[in-house]
Short mmCIF file of C-alpha atoms and ligand atoms in Angstrom, two decimals:
data_model
loop_
_atom_site.label_atom_id
_atom_site.label_comp_id
_atom_site.label_asym_id
_atom_site.label_seq_id
_atom_site.Cartn_x
_atom_site.Cartn_y
_atom_site.Cartn_z
CA MET A 538 72.38 95.95 76.05
CA ALA A 539 75.70 94.39 75.48
CA ASP A 540 77.55 92.61 78.35
CA TRP A 541 80.36 93.71 80.28
CA GLU A 542 82.89 91.19 82.11
CA PHE A 543 83.46 92.95 85.68
CA THR A 544 85.98 91.37 87.49
CA ILE A 545 87.68 92.06 90.87
CA THR A 546 92.10 91.65 90.87
CA GLY A 547 92.09 92.45 94.47
CA CYS A 548 90.08 92.05 97.59
CA GLY A 549 91.80 92.81 100.11
CA THR A 550 92.58 95.81 102.37
CA SER A 551 95.44 98.27 102.60
CA HIS A 552 97.67 95.81 103.81
CA GLY A 553 96.92 93.26 101.73
CA ASN A 554 95.92 89.35 103.24
CA PRO A 555 97.29 87.76 105.06
CA MET A 556 99.99 89.96 107.07
CA TRP A 557 103.84 89.01 107.66
CA GLY A 558 105.44 89.00 110.93
CA VAL A 559 102.25 87.67 113.03
CA PRO A 560 102.48 84.00 112.40
CA ALA A 561 98.43 84.17 114.29
CA TRP A 562 97.50 86.19 111.37
CA TRP A 563 97.92 83.93 109.00
CA SER A 564 95.73 82.34 106.96
CA ASP A 565 96.60 78.87 105.33
CA ASP A 566 93.55 79.22 103.02
CA ARG A 567 94.19 80.65 99.69
CA ARG A 568 90.64 82.57 99.75
CA ASP A 569 92.09 84.39 102.94
CA ARG A 570 94.96 85.83 99.70
CA ARG A 571 93.95 88.83 98.79
CA ARG A 572 95.85 91.35 96.67
CA ARG A 573 95.45 95.11 97.13
CA SER A 574 92.36 96.70 96.24
CA GLY A 575 91.71 96.22 92.22
CA ALA A 576 89.29 95.49 89.50
CA PHE A 577 87.91 96.38 86.34
CA LEU A 578 85.28 96.42 83.34
CA ARG A 579 86.08 94.74 79.95
CA GLY A 580 83.61 95.42 77.02
CA PRO A 581 82.41 93.93 74.34
CA GLN A 582 85.22 95.71 72.25
CA GLY A 583 88.39 94.33 74.29
CA GLN A 584 87.90 97.79 75.99
CA VAL A 585 89.32 97.65 79.95
CA LEU A 586 88.35 100.14 82.52
CA LEU A 587 90.29 100.02 85.46
CA PHE A 588 88.90 100.89 89.04
CA ASP A 589 92.13 102.76 90.68
CA CYS A 590 95.73 101.40 89.98
CA GLY A 591 96.94 100.58 93.07
CA PRO A 592 100.35 98.77 94.77
CA ASP A 593 99.81 95.26 93.38
CA LEU A 594 99.13 96.46 89.75
CA ALA A 595 101.00 94.89 88.08
CA HIS A 596 100.58 91.58 89.28
CA GLN A 597 96.65 92.28 88.61
CA MET A 598 97.39 93.13 85.28
CA THR A 599 99.96 89.85 85.01
CA ASP A 600 97.33 87.36 86.48
CA PRO A 601 93.77 88.99 86.69
CA TYR A 602 92.27 85.68 87.48
CA ARG A 603 94.73 84.34 89.78
CA ASP A 604 94.97 81.18 87.77
CA TRP A 605 98.32 81.70 86.40
CA ASP A 606 101.24 79.58 87.08
CA GLY A 607 103.78 82.06 87.26
CA ILE A 608 106.03 80.44 85.06
CA SER A 609 104.72 80.01 81.51
CA TYR A 610 103.41 83.44 79.94
CA PRO A 611 100.36 84.33 81.27
CA GLN A 612 98.09 84.31 78.45
CA ARG A 613 95.20 85.78 80.34
CA SER A 614 97.17 89.10 81.27
CA ILE A 615 95.27 93.20 80.48
CA VAL A 616 97.09 94.64 77.46
CA ARG A 617 95.14 97.57 77.51
CA CYS A 618 93.44 100.60 79.13
CA ASP A 619 90.91 102.66 77.91
CA GLY A 620 90.74 105.00 81.80
CA VAL A 621 91.07 104.95 85.42
CA LEU A 622 88.12 105.01 87.16
CA GLN A 623 89.80 106.76 90.24
CA THR A 624 87.55 106.31 93.90
CA HIS A 625 90.24 108.55 95.76
CA ASP A 626 93.90 109.06 96.24
CA HIS A 627 94.68 107.12 99.16
CA ALA A 628 98.10 105.06 98.77
CA ASP A 629 96.21 101.45 98.14
CA HIS A 630 93.89 102.72 95.75
CA SER A 631 97.10 105.16 93.41
CA HIS A 632 100.01 103.78 94.71
CA GLY A 633 100.70 101.56 91.61
CA ILE A 634 100.81 104.48 89.33
CA ASN A 635 103.70 103.76 87.71
CA ASP A 636 102.92 101.14 86.25
CA LEU A 637 100.51 102.29 84.20
CA ARG A 638 103.71 103.29 81.75
CA HIS A 639 103.54 99.79 80.52
CA LEU A 640 99.71 99.87 79.50
CA ASN A 641 100.91 103.11 77.31
CA ARG A 642 103.97 101.20 76.14
CA LEU A 643 101.68 98.17 74.78
CA MET A 644 99.05 100.78 73.65
CA LYS A 645 102.18 102.53 71.99
CA GLY A 646 102.55 105.59 73.76
CA ASP A 647 98.92 106.11 74.34
CA GLY A 648 98.05 108.48 76.88
CA ILE A 649 95.54 107.38 79.44
CA ALA A 650 92.93 108.93 81.58
CA LEU A 651 92.96 108.85 85.18
CA TYR A 652 88.78 110.10 85.78
CA GLY A 653 87.04 110.70 89.45
CA ALA A 654 86.83 113.96 91.72
CA GLU A 655 88.91 116.59 90.99
CA GLU A 656 90.50 116.73 94.85
CA HIS A 657 91.56 113.31 94.71
CA LEU A 658 92.72 114.15 91.15
CA SER A 659 94.62 117.25 92.22
CA ILE A 660 96.42 114.93 94.75
CA ILE A 661 97.57 112.51 92.66
CA ARG A 662 98.60 115.11 90.49
CA ALA A 663 101.11 116.49 93.56
CA MET A 664 102.13 113.05 94.35
CA PHE A 665 103.49 111.94 91.21
CA PRO A 666 103.98 114.99 88.47
CA TYR A 667 106.22 113.39 85.85
CA CYS A 668 103.27 110.79 85.44
CA PHE A 669 101.28 114.12 84.06
CA GLY A 670 101.91 117.06 81.34
CA ALA A 671 104.97 117.82 78.75
CA GLY A 672 108.07 115.40 79.21
CA VAL A 673 106.35 112.43 78.83
CA ASP A 674 108.78 110.05 76.91
CA THR A 675 106.28 108.40 74.59
CA TYR A 676 109.49 105.65 73.11
CA THR A 677 110.96 103.99 75.97
CA MET A 678 107.34 104.98 78.14
CA SER A 679 110.35 105.55 81.20
CA LYS A 680 107.29 106.78 82.78
CA PRO A 681 103.69 107.08 82.85
CA SER A 682 101.43 109.65 80.21
CA LEU A 683 98.40 110.61 81.96
CA ARG A 684 96.09 113.22 82.36
CA THR A 685 92.94 113.26 84.57
CA VAL A 686 89.43 114.66 84.18
CA ALA A 687 86.92 116.16 86.47
CA LEU A 688 83.68 114.18 87.06
CA ALA A 689 80.68 115.93 88.74
CA ASP A 690 79.18 113.58 91.04
CA GLY A 691 75.49 112.70 89.41
CA VAL A 692 76.68 113.37 85.91
CA ALA A 693 76.86 110.51 83.91
CA THR A 694 79.91 110.37 81.64
CA ARG A 695 80.25 108.26 78.54
CA ILE A 696 83.58 106.00 78.81
CA ALA A 697 85.13 104.17 76.51
CA GLY A 698 81.15 102.84 75.10
CA LEU A 699 80.08 102.55 79.02
CA ASP A 700 77.91 104.93 80.71
CA VAL A 701 79.41 105.94 83.93
CA THR A 702 78.25 108.36 86.79
CA PRO A 703 79.94 109.44 89.65
CA PHE A 704 78.69 109.87 93.52
CA ALA A 705 80.00 110.82 96.79
CA MET A 706 80.68 108.81 99.64
CA SER A 707 81.72 108.91 103.07
CA HIS A 708 85.17 107.44 104.00
CA GLY A 709 84.62 108.51 107.08
CA SER A 710 87.29 110.63 109.45
CA ALA A 711 89.39 109.83 105.92
CA GLY A 712 86.87 112.09 103.89
CA ARG A 713 85.16 111.40 100.65
CA THR A 714 85.64 108.85 98.30
CA THR A 715 83.83 107.94 94.81
CA GLY A 716 81.40 105.77 93.71
CA PHE A 717 80.24 104.85 90.63
CA ARG A 718 77.45 103.40 88.66
CA CYS A 719 78.34 101.49 85.33
CA GLY A 720 75.39 100.49 83.66
CA THR A 721 73.63 98.22 85.91
CA MET A 722 76.08 97.95 88.64
CA ALA A 723 77.84 99.65 91.24
CA TYR A 724 81.46 99.89 92.36
CA CYS A 725 81.74 101.23 96.22
CA THR A 726 84.62 100.90 97.71
CA ASP A 727 86.08 102.48 101.14
CA VAL A 728 82.75 103.35 102.13
CA LYS A 729 82.16 104.16 106.15
CA GLU A 730 78.40 105.85 104.96
CA LEU A 731 76.73 105.35 101.81
CA PRO A 732 74.57 108.84 101.57
CA ARG A 733 70.99 108.63 101.35
CA ALA A 734 71.72 111.34 98.51
CA ALA A 735 72.85 108.05 96.64
CA ASP A 736 69.92 106.53 96.87
CA PRO A 737 68.39 107.21 93.13
CA LEU A 738 71.98 105.87 91.14
CA LEU A 739 71.79 102.90 92.95
CA GLN A 740 68.10 101.27 91.95
CA ASP A 741 67.45 98.63 90.33
CA LEU A 742 71.12 97.08 90.46
CA ASP A 743 71.91 93.93 88.88
CA LEU A 744 75.14 93.83 90.91
CA LEU A 745 77.03 96.03 93.71
CA ALA A 746 80.04 95.38 94.49
CA LEU A 747 81.08 96.76 98.19
CA SER A 748 83.57 97.21 100.85
CA VAL A 749 83.31 95.48 103.99
CA LEU A 750 86.50 95.36 106.27
CA ARG A 751 85.92 93.51 109.39
CA ASP A 752 83.01 93.12 112.25
CA THR A 753 84.09 95.56 114.85
CA PRO A 754 83.30 99.00 114.11
CA HIS A 755 86.63 100.89 112.49
CA PRO A 756 86.49 104.77 111.86
CA THR A 757 86.85 104.92 107.86
CA HIS A 758 85.54 101.57 106.83
CA GLN A 759 82.42 99.32 107.24
CA SER A 760 81.40 96.65 109.68
CA TRP A 761 80.17 93.48 108.59
CA ASP A 762 76.55 94.98 109.67
CA GLU A 763 77.16 98.51 108.79
CA ALA A 764 76.76 97.15 105.11
CA MET A 765 74.13 94.17 105.70
CA ASP A 766 72.09 97.68 106.65
CA VAL A 767 73.31 99.23 103.65
CA LEU A 768 72.58 95.76 101.52
CA ALA A 769 68.69 96.08 102.93
CA ARG A 770 68.22 99.54 102.20
CA LEU A 771 69.45 98.96 98.60
CA ARG A 772 68.23 95.59 97.50
CA PRO A 773 70.69 95.17 95.20
CA ARG A 774 70.13 91.62 92.85
CA ARG A 775 73.60 90.56 93.93
CA THR A 776 76.25 91.95 95.86
CA VAL A 777 79.77 90.88 95.87
CA LEU A 778 81.47 91.78 99.13
CA MET A 779 85.73 93.10 99.26
CA HIS A 780 88.40 95.07 100.60
CA MET A 781 88.38 93.06 103.30
CA GLY A 782 91.03 92.88 106.41
CA ALA A 783 93.35 90.44 107.41
CA GLU A 784 90.80 89.44 110.15
CA VAL A 785 88.04 88.06 107.82
CA ARG A 786 88.31 84.28 107.16
CA TYR A 787 86.29 83.03 104.47
CA ALA A 788 85.78 80.05 105.31
CA ALA A 789 83.79 81.86 108.22
CA TRP A 790 82.11 84.11 106.57
CA ALA A 791 80.81 81.94 103.69
CA GLN A 792 78.13 80.18 106.43
CA ARG A 793 76.69 83.10 107.42
CA LEU A 794 76.05 85.19 103.51
CA PRO A 795 72.60 86.17 102.88
CA PRO A 796 71.29 85.05 99.42
CA GLY A 797 72.34 86.99 96.80
CA VAL A 798 75.34 88.01 98.68
CA GLU A 799 79.04 86.50 97.70
CA LEU A 800 82.40 87.11 99.32
CA ALA A 801 85.05 88.13 96.86
CA VAL A 802 88.06 86.78 96.22
CA ASP A 803 91.02 87.54 93.29
CA GLY A 804 89.87 87.12 89.91
CA TRP A 805 86.11 86.77 90.98
CA THR A 806 84.23 87.61 87.95
CA THR A 807 81.16 88.01 86.46
CA THR A 808 79.12 89.78 83.58
CA VAL A 809 77.01 92.58 83.67
CA ALA A 810 74.53 94.81 81.26
CA ALA A 811 76.01 98.13 80.99
ZN1 LIG B 1798 91.51 100.77 100.60
ZN1 LIG B 1799 90.58 104.59 101.74
#
């Protein structure tokens, strides 16, 4: 099995971290600078599958590892996209959609497919109709050139050479989100409850990327305790926690991570077998 690179380009919640305007919420620790949610998988032939297309997408594609000096040419930028695995339609996961046009342009007008649950894809098409269908200008790429591909829960689909299996998760009062099993890893963001129906797809994981918002309970996101319960149940070999709230201080949380559990920073990267 070939290795794929998995990189988290944004590990913050919907506001991004830290939040401006309230000095008491600020953090001087660079590890607490979190862009909105984003990640990608890169395959052995250079294929790139994005997880979502949130509002920080252009910055994430320019500087995926957060190691760019901001001045010189960004050598490690992402210049290709073989598909977007769409977890849901929330703004922090979809409102960078317009910036996919630059990836269309870099791929000389090739269209990009968004894969996910039809209930999310239909909302995205309704929010951004100009990105889909006829009339897309493939020469200047003034608009993205996109299509949607609805996936059925629990059914594996081969996308860019990778077996991807979607499954339903609860986003609490916000409805459902889609988790993705990709090879030996799974990507689960915006989770309030991980239904036991998904457990068979979440066995024998080399890596689980899991969202956790903060310590105190929240109606649509897991707290620390809820995330720890999920890990005790699924026992992945390695876990990276992401989608953290502005309250989360890396230095404090790093003290209490159980063995095999890591806290993401923007640019966190590893390899996984696919
Ligand atoms: Zn989110
Ligand atoms: Zn959400």
